[in-house]
Coordinates of C-alpha atoms in Angstrom, one line a residue:
X1 CA 18.8 -6.6 28.3
X2 CA 19.9 -10.0 29.6
X3 CA 18.5 -13.7 29.6
X4 CA 17.1 -13.1 33.2
X5 CA 15.3 -9.6 32.3
X6 CA 13.3 -11.4 29.3
X7 CA 12.0 -14.0 31.9
X8 CA 11.0 -11.1 34.0
X9 CA 9.3 -9.0 31.0
X10 CA 7.4 -12.5 30.2
X11 CA 6.3 -13.2 33.8
X12 CA 5.5 -9.5 34.6
X13 CA 3.2 -9.0 31.4
X14 CA 2.1 -12.4 30.4
X15 CA -1.4 -12.0 31.7
X16 CA -1.9 -9.0 29.5
X17 CA -1.7 -11.2 26.5
X18 CA -4.3 -13.3 24.5
X19 CA -4.7 -15.3 21.1
X20 CA -7.5 -13.8 19.3
X21 CA -9.5 -16.4 17.4
X22 CA -11.9 -16.0 14.3
X23 CA -14.7 -18.7 14.9
X24 CA -16.7 -19.7 12.1
X25 CA -20.2 -19.8 13.4
X26 CA -21.9 -22.7 11.9
X27 CA -18.8 -25.4 12.4
X28 CA -17.7 -23.3 15.8
X29 CA -14.1 -23.5 14.8
X30 CA -11.1 -22.0 14.3
X31 CA -11.2 -19.9 10.9
X32 CA -8.0 -17.8 11.7
X33 CA -6.0 -16.5 14.5
X34 CA -3.8 -13.6 15.7
X35 CA -2.7 -12.2 19.0
X36 CA -4.1 -9.1 21.2
X37 CA -2.9 -7.2 24.2
X38 CA -5.2 -5.6 27.1
X39 CA -5.1 -1.8 27.1
X40 CA -7.5 -0.8 29.9
X41 CA -8.6 -2.0 33.1
X42 CA -12.2 -2.4 31.9
X43 CA -11.3 -4.8 28.9
X44 CA -10.3 -3.3 26.2
X45 CA -8.0 -5.4 23.8
X46 CA -6.0 -3.9 20.5
X47 CA -4.9 -6.1 17.6
X48 CA -4.5 -6.2 14.0
X49 CA -7.2 -5.1 11.7
X50 CA -6.2 -7.7 9.5
X51 CA -6.8 -10.5 12.2
X52 CA -10.4 -9.4 12.4
X53 CA -11.5 -8.2 9.5
X54 CA -13.2 -11.1 8.4
X55 CA -15.7 -10.3 11.0
X56 CA -16.1 -6.6 9.8
X57 CA -17.0 -8.1 6.1
X58 CA -19.1 -11.2 7.5
X59 CA -20.1 -10.5 11.0
X60 CA -23.2 -12.9 10.2
X61 CA -20.7 -15.6 9.8
X62 CA -17.9 -15.2 12.2
X63 CA -17.6 -14.5 15.9
X64 CA -14.5 -13.4 17.8
X65 CA -13.1 -15.0 21.0
X66 CA -10.0 -15.1 23.1
X67 CA -8.1 -17.2 24.9
X68 CA -5.5 -16.3 27.8
X69 CA -1.9 -17.4 28.3
X70 CA -3.4 -19.6 31.3
X71 CA -6.1 -21.0 28.8
X72 CA -9.0 -19.0 30.1
X73 CA -11.4 -18.1 27.1
X74 CA -14.3 -15.6 26.5
X75 CA -16.0 -13.8 23.6
X76 CA -15.0 -10.3 22.3
X77 CA -16.9 -7.4 20.9
X78 CA -15.6 -5.4 18.1
X79 CA -15.6 -1.8 18.6
X80 CA -13.5 0.1 16.3
X81 CA -10.8 0.0 13.6
X82 CA -8.2 1.8 12.0
X83 CA -7.8 -0.2 8.2
X84 CA -5.3 2.5 7.3
X85 CA -2.9 1.7 9.9
X86 CA -4.1 -2.0 10.3
X87 CA -5.5 -1.6 14.0
X88 CA -8.6 -2.8 15.8
X89 CA -10.3 -2.3 19.7
X90 CA -12.0 -5.0 21.0
X91 CA -13.9 -5.4 24.2
X92 CA -13.7 -8.9 26.5
X93 CA -17.6 -9.8 27.4
X94 CA -18.0 -11.5 30.9
X95 CA -14.9 -11.8 33.0
X96 CA -12.2 -9.1 32.4
X97 CA -8.4 -9.3 32.5
X98 CA -6.9 -8.4 35.8
X99 CA -3.8 -6.7 34.0
X100 CA -3.5 -4.4 30.9
X101 CA -0.4 -3.0 29.5
X102 CA 0.3 0.9 29.4
X103 CA 1.2 2.8 26.3
X104 CA 4.3 4.3 25.7
X105 CA 4.9 8.4 25.3
X106 CA 8.3 8.5 24.4
X107 CA 9.8 6.9 21.0
X108 CA 12.7 4.5 21.5
X109 CA 16.0 5.6 20.3
X110 CA 17.7 4.0 17.3
X111 CA 19.2 0.9 18.4
X112 CA 17.4 0.2 21.4
X113 CA 16.4 -3.2 22.2
X114 CA 12.7 -4.0 22.2
X115 CA 10.9 -6.9 22.7
X116 CA 7.9 -8.8 20.6
X117 CA 5.3 -10.6 22.2
X118 CA 2.7 -13.0 20.4
X119 CA 1.7 -16.3 19.4
X120 CA 3.5 -17.8 16.7
X121 CA 2.0 -20.7 15.0
X122 CA -0.6 -21.3 17.5
X123 CA 2.3 -22.4 19.8
X124 CA 1.9 -20.6 22.9
X125 CA 2.9 -17.0 24.0
X126 CA 6.4 -16.1 22.8
X127 CA 9.0 -13.3 23.4
X128 CA 11.4 -12.3 20.7
X129 CA 14.0 -9.4 21.4
X130 CA 15.0 -7.2 18.6
X131 CA 16.5 -4.0 17.8
X132 CA 14.0 -0.5 17.0
X133 CA 15.6 0.9 13.9
X134 CA 13.3 3.7 13.3
X135 CA 10.1 4.7 10.8
X136 CA 10.9 2.4 7.7
X137 CA 11.2 4.8 4.4
X138 CA 9.5 4.2 1.1
X139 CA 5.9 3.9 2.5
X140 CA 2.9 6.1 2.8
X141 CA 2.0 4.2 6.2
X142 CA 4.2 4.9 9.0
X143 CA 6.0 1.3 10.0
X144 CA 8.4 0.9 12.4
X145 CA 11.8 -1.3 11.4
X146 CA 12.1 -4.0 13.4
X147 CA 15.0 -6.3 13.7
X148 CA 13.4 -9.2 14.9
X149 CA 11.1 -12.4 13.5
X150 CA 7.4 -11.6 13.7
X151 CA 6.1 -14.7 12.4
X152 CA 2.2 -16.1 11.5
X153 CA 0.2 -16.0 14.3
X154 CA 1.8 -12.9 16.2
X155 CA 0.2 -10.3 14.4
X156 CA -1.5 -7.9 16.5
X157 CA 0.7 -8.5 19.5
X158 CA 2.7 -5.8 21.8
X159 CA 5.9 -4.8 21.3
X160 CA 7.3 -3.5 24.7
X161 CA 10.1 -1.4 25.8
X162 CA 12.2 -2.1 29.0
X163 CA 9.6 -0.7 31.0
X164 CA 7.3 -3.1 29.8
X165 CA 5.4 -0.1 27.9
X166 CA 4.0 -0.7 24.3
X167 CA 6.2 1.1 21.9
X168 CA 4.2 -0.7 18.6
X169 CA 2.3 -3.3 17.7
X170 CA 3.5 -6.2 15.5
X171 CA 1.8 -6.2 11.7
X172 CA 4.4 -7.8 9.1
X173 CA 7.4 -9.4 8.1
X174 CA 9.6 -9.5 5.2
X175 CA 11.8 -12.3 6.6
X176 CA 15.7 -12.3 7.6
X177 CA 15.2 -10.6 11.1
X178 CA 13.2 -7.7 8.9
X179 CA 9.8 -7.1 10.6
X180 CA 7.5 -3.9 10.8
X181 CA 5.6 -2.6 13.5
X182 CA 2.5 0.1 13.8
X183 CA 3.8 3.0 16.0
X184 CA 1.9 2.9 19.4
X185 CA 0.9 6.7 18.5
X186 CA -1.5 5.4 15.8
X187 CA -3.4 3.2 18.5
X188 CA -3.5 6.0 20.6
X189 CA -5.2 8.2 18.2
X190 CA -7.5 5.0 17.7
X191 CA -8.2 5.1 21.1
X192 CA -9.1 8.8 21.3
X193 CA -11.2 8.8 18.2
X194 CA -13.2 5.8 19.7
X195 CA -13.8 7.4 22.8
X196 CA -14.9 10.8 21.2
X197 CA -17.2 9.0 18.8
X198 CA -18.8 6.4 20.9
X199 CA -21.2 6.2 23.5
X200 CA -19.0 3.4 25.3
X201 CA -20.7 0.9 22.6
X202 CA -19.5 -0.5 19.0
X203 CA -19.5 2.0 16.5
X204 CA -21.3 1.6 13.3
X205 CA -17.8 0.5 11.1
X206 CA -18.7 1.0 7.6
X207 CA -18.9 4.9 7.7
X208 CA -15.9 4.7 10.0
X209 CA -13.9 2.7 7.3
X210 CA -15.4 4.9 4.6
X211 CA -14.0 7.9 6.0
X212 CA -10.6 6.6 6.6
X213 CA -10.3 5.5 3.1
X214 CA -11.6 8.9 1.7
X215 CA -9.1 10.7 4.1
X216 CA -6.2 8.2 3.2
X217 CA -6.7 8.7 -0.7
X218 CA -7.0 12.8 -0.1
X219 CA -3.6 12.4 1.8
X220 CA -1.7 10.5 -0.8
X221 CA -3.2 12.5 -3.6
X222 CA -2.2 15.9 -2.0
X223 CA 1.3 14.7 -1.5
X224 CA 1.8 13.6 -5.2
X225 CA 0.2 16.5 -6.5
X226 CA 2.2 18.8 -4.7
X227 CA 5.4 17.3 -5.2
X228 CA 8.1 18.4 -7.7
X229 CA 7.7 15.9 -10.5
X230 CA 10.8 14.9 -12.2
X231 CA 11.2 13.9 -15.5
X232 CA 13.7 10.7 -16.8
X233 CA 14.5 9.9 -20.9
X234 CA 12.8 6.9 -22.4
X235 CA 13.1 6.7 -25.9
X236 CA 11.7 9.7 -27.5
X237 CA 10.5 10.8 -24.5
X238 CA 10.7 12.1 -21.0
X239 CA 8.6 10.3 -18.7
X240 CA 7.8 10.8 -15.1
X241 CA 10.2 9.4 -12.5
X242 CA 10.1 9.1 -9.0
X243 CA 7.4 11.8 -7.5
X244 CA 7.5 11.1 -3.9
X245 CA 9.9 8.7 -1.5
X246 CA 6.6 6.4 -0.8
X247 CA 6.5 5.6 -4.8
X248 CA 9.8 3.5 -5.6
X249 CA 10.9 3.4 -8.8
X250 CA 12.9 0.3 -11.0
X251 CA 14.5 0.1 -14.3
X252 CA 14.5 -2.9 -17.0
X253 CA 15.4 -3.7 -20.6
X254 CA 14.9 -6.9 -22.6
X255 CA 14.4 -8.3 -26.3
X256 CA 11.9 -11.1 -27.0
X257 CA 12.9 -14.4 -28.3
X258 CA 13.8 -13.5 -31.9
X259 CA 15.3 -10.6 -30.9
X260 CA 13.0 -8.3 -33.3
X261 CA 11.7 -6.1 -30.4
X262 CA 13.8 -4.4 -28.0
X263 CA 11.8 -3.0 -24.8
X264 CA 12.9 -0.6 -22.3
X265 CA 10.9 -0.5 -18.9
X266 CA 10.5 2.4 -16.0
X267 CA 8.3 1.8 -13.4
X268 CA 7.1 3.1 -10.3
X269 CA 5.0 1.6 -7.2
X270 CA 4.0 2.4 -4.1
X271 CA 5.0 -0.3 -1.7
X272 CA 2.1 -1.0 0.6
X273 CA -1.6 -0.8 0.7
X274 CA -4.5 -1.1 2.8
X275 CA -5.9 -4.3 3.6
X276 CA -9.4 -5.0 3.8
X277 CA -9.9 -8.6 3.2
X278 CA -8.2 -11.7 1.9
X279 CA -9.5 -10.5 -1.8
X280 CA -9.7 -6.6 -1.2
X281 CA -7.0 -4.1 -1.2
X282 CA -6.8 -0.5 -1.7
X283 CA -4.8 2.7 -1.8
X284 CA -2.3 1.5 -4.2
X285 CA -0.5 4.1 -6.7
X286 CA 1.7 2.7 -9.4
X287 CA 2.9 3.9 -13.2
X288 CA 5.2 2.7 -15.8
X289 CA 6.4 3.1 -19.0
X290 CA 7.7 0.9 -21.8
X291 CA 9.7 2.0 -25.1
X292 CA 9.8 -0.6 -27.7
X293 CA 11.8 -0.7 -30.6
X294 CA 11.6 -3.1 -33.7
X295 CA 14.7 -3.8 -35.7
X296 CA 15.2 -3.1 -39.4
X297 CA 14.3 -6.9 -40.3
X298 CA 11.0 -6.4 -38.4
X299 CA 7.8 -5.4 -40.5
X300 CA 5.3 -2.6 -39.3
X301 CA 2.5 -4.9 -38.8
X302 CA 4.8 -7.6 -37.1
X303 CA 5.8 -5.0 -35.2
X304 CA 2.3 -3.8 -33.9
X305 CA 1.4 -7.4 -33.7
X306 CA 4.4 -7.9 -31.0
X307 CA 3.7 -4.8 -29.6
X308 CA -0.1 -5.8 -28.9
X309 CA 1.1 -9.1 -27.3
X310 CA 3.3 -7.4 -25.1
X311 CA 0.7 -4.9 -23.9
X312 CA -1.8 -8.0 -23.4
X313 CA -0.7 -8.6 -20.1
X314 CA -1.6 -5.0 -18.3
X315 CA -4.0 -5.6 -14.9
X316 CA -5.1 -3.4 -12.0
X317 CA -2.7 -3.1 -9.6
X318 CA -4.6 -4.3 -6.5
X319 CA -6.9 -7.2 -5.9
X320 CA -10.4 -7.5 -5.8
X321 CA -13.3 -9.8 -5.8
X322 CA -17.0 -9.2 -7.6
X323 CA -18.4 -8.6 -3.9
X324 CA -16.1 -5.8 -3.7
X325 CA -16.2 -4.0 -6.7
X326 CA -18.2 -3.5 -10.0
X327 CA -17.0 -4.4 -13.5
X328 CA -14.6 -1.9 -15.5
X329 CA -16.2 0.4 -17.6
X330 CA -13.8 1.8 -20.1
X331 CA -13.5 4.9 -22.3
X332 CA -11.2 4.4 -25.5
X333 CA -10.3 7.5 -27.8
X334 CA -7.2 8.4 -30.1
X335 CA -5.6 11.5 -28.7
X336 CA -2.6 13.4 -29.7
X337 CA 0.0 15.6 -28.0
X338 CA 2.5 18.1 -29.7
X339 CA 6.2 17.6 -29.7
X340 CA 8.8 19.6 -28.0
X341 CA 12.1 20.8 -29.6
X342 CA 15.0 22.9 -29.9
X343 CA 15.0 25.6 -26.7
X344 CA 12.0 24.4 -25.1
X345 CA 13.4 20.7 -25.0
X346 CA 16.5 22.4 -23.8
X347 CA 14.2 24.0 -21.0
X348 CA 13.0 21.0 -20.1
X349 CA 16.2 19.2 -20.0
X350 CA 17.3 22.0 -17.3
X351 CA 14.4 21.6 -15.2
X352 CA 14.6 17.9 -15.2
X353 CA 17.7 18.1 -13.6
X354 CA 18.4 17.7 -10.0
X355 CA 21.8 18.9 -9.3
X356 CA 21.8 17.5 -5.5
X357 CA 20.7 13.9 -6.5
X358 CA 23.4 11.7 -6.0
X359 CA 24.8 9.4 -8.8
X360 CA 22.5 10.6 -11.8
X361 CA 24.8 13.4 -13.6
X362 CA 23.4 16.3 -15.2
X363 CA 24.2 14.8 -18.7
X364 CA 22.1 11.6 -18.0
X365 CA 19.0 13.8 -17.4
X366 CA 19.0 15.6 -20.6
X367 CA 16.1 14.5 -23.2
X368 CA 17.2 12.7 -25.6
X369 CA 18.0 14.5 -28.9
X370 CA 15.2 15.4 -31.2
X371 CA 14.5 12.4 -34.1
X372 CA 13.5 15.4 -36.4
X373 CA 9.8 14.4 -36.3
X374 CA 7.5 17.7 -35.9
X375 CA 4.1 15.8 -36.2
X376 CA 2.1 15.2 -32.8
X377 CA 2.3 12.2 -31.2
X378 CA -1.0 10.0 -31.7
X379 CA -1.9 7.4 -29.1
X380 CA -4.8 4.9 -28.0
X381 CA -6.0 5.5 -24.9
X382 CA -7.9 3.6 -22.4
X383 CA -9.4 4.9 -19.2
X384 CA -11.2 2.6 -17.1
X385 CA -13.1 2.4 -13.9
X386 CA -14.9 0.1 -11.3
X387 CA -16.8 1.3 -8.5
X388 CA -16.4 0.1 -4.9
X389 CA -20.1 -1.2 -3.8
X390 CA -19.3 -0.5 0.0
X391 CA -17.9 2.9 -0.5
X392 CA -19.6 4.2 -3.8
X393 CA -17.5 7.1 -4.3
X394 CA -14.4 5.3 -4.4
X395 CA -13.0 4.0 -7.3
X396 CA -10.1 2.1 -8.9
X397 CA -8.5 3.7 -12.0
X398 CA -6.7 2.0 -14.8
X399 CA -5.0 3.9 -17.6
X400 CA -3.2 2.6 -20.7
X401 CA -1.9 5.0 -23.7
X402 CA 0.0 3.2 -26.6
X403 CA 1.4 5.4 -29.2
X404 CA 0.9 4.4 -32.9
X405 CA 2.2 7.4 -35.1
X406 CA 5.3 5.5 -35.8
X407 CA 6.3 2.4 -37.6
X408 CA 8.6 0.6 -35.5
X409 CA 8.8 2.8 -32.5
X410 CA 6.4 3.3 -29.4
X411 CA 5.6 4.4 -26.0
X412 CA 3.1 2.7 -23.5
X413 CA 2.2 4.9 -20.4
X414 CA 0.3 2.7 -17.6
X415 CA -1.0 3.7 -14.3
X416 CA -3.3 2.2 -11.7
X417 CA -5.2 4.2 -8.7
X418 CA -6.8 1.9 -6.5
X419 CA -9.6 3.7 -3.7
X420 CA -9.6 6.8 -5.0
X421 CA -12.4 9.5 -5.7
X422 CA -13.2 11.1 -9.0
X423 CA -12.1 14.2 -8.4
X424 CA -8.5 12.9 -7.4
X425 CA -8.5 10.4 -9.9
X426 CA -9.0 13.0 -12.6
X427 CA -6.5 15.6 -11.3
X428 CA -3.8 12.8 -11.4
X429 CA -4.9 12.2 -14.8
X430 CA -4.5 15.6 -16.3
X431 CA -1.1 16.0 -14.5
X432 CA 0.2 12.5 -15.5
X433 CA -0.5 12.9 -19.6
X434 CA 0.6 16.6 -19.4
X435 CA 4.1 15.8 -17.8
X436 CA 5.3 13.4 -20.7
X437 CA 7.8 15.2 -23.1
X438 CA 8.2 14.5 -26.9
X439 CA 11.5 15.4 -28.6

């Protein structure tokens, strides 16, 4: 595209674009801004869920309105949402815009130029050209990788192709010309769902969101439990590595200030969450392991004191307020797990090797040699649960296990699941605990 064609695009489609405003009722003032675009002749408007989320959570406190590029204003009715894909459908009240955008039926080619439209920082409608790079990897949620700047206020605006058809919706940025879009097929599916379930009026949104969250956690837990769990060496144990590509892993090692306690860490985290409000997100999966060893100079009592200090900073991986969740209820107990050695260890090593994995040799994946200990591994475990107040069959689960059977060597295992059913959390816990192998 050349400069003139950018100008033509803006001229041709500007009347389909709107600033979406969250209005605080008592002060009649703007409390939030985003972008949106008209998608039908009868005044349907699409935007991000996070642009309108406060009106969903607190409908008694907020109204929604729009302003056109030419300054015309009007009220909006919230019709339907897709919290997993961060989308919402609204309808103009009163005067309806005369122009709307069509949704693309074909996916752009990688490297194709596409154009983001929106209202950054309340500065007026802006056009940002960039590059389509396909669906970004490393997430449970499909997002288009867009090489262009999606700035605050552009959330919910359309991204169009050369023909002026919508291929995505602005949703987030990582800076440095790395931004993310919701693929347009998610909006198509939301429209179909809305037309199928509504009688041309707004749906009751809490049951809709509940169903979406349940379906999403089931999709995630099914993918995780059906995956081939790879084990990686850590101290005297083999622990869980990357389960699915949507959960990315890291490693680190450190010593405390007096160099008496060495810590080796392996952790894996799902990179994205489902946004419900500024204080509440869900859909997170994370797990991590810490191997700690004390030097000869460190007494056993000082080791466990330092151990407790190191581990006292654990907290849930997602945010939530007292309005969203109950307090955690925890069950603590001591558990034991048999060690494996000899041929069993060799078999587990063979099972852990991925011969096609680039950059990791077979030798690197073998379990550590047995330290001669044949006694069961004893651990202090804590399993904590808090319930979602608006969605009573969904929970956050927080698990920590600390081994206590050796004087100066210990393994900490931790995971957090947010927004899962008890059945899903129980299945994950059982597999997570049973996968750890000792030598």
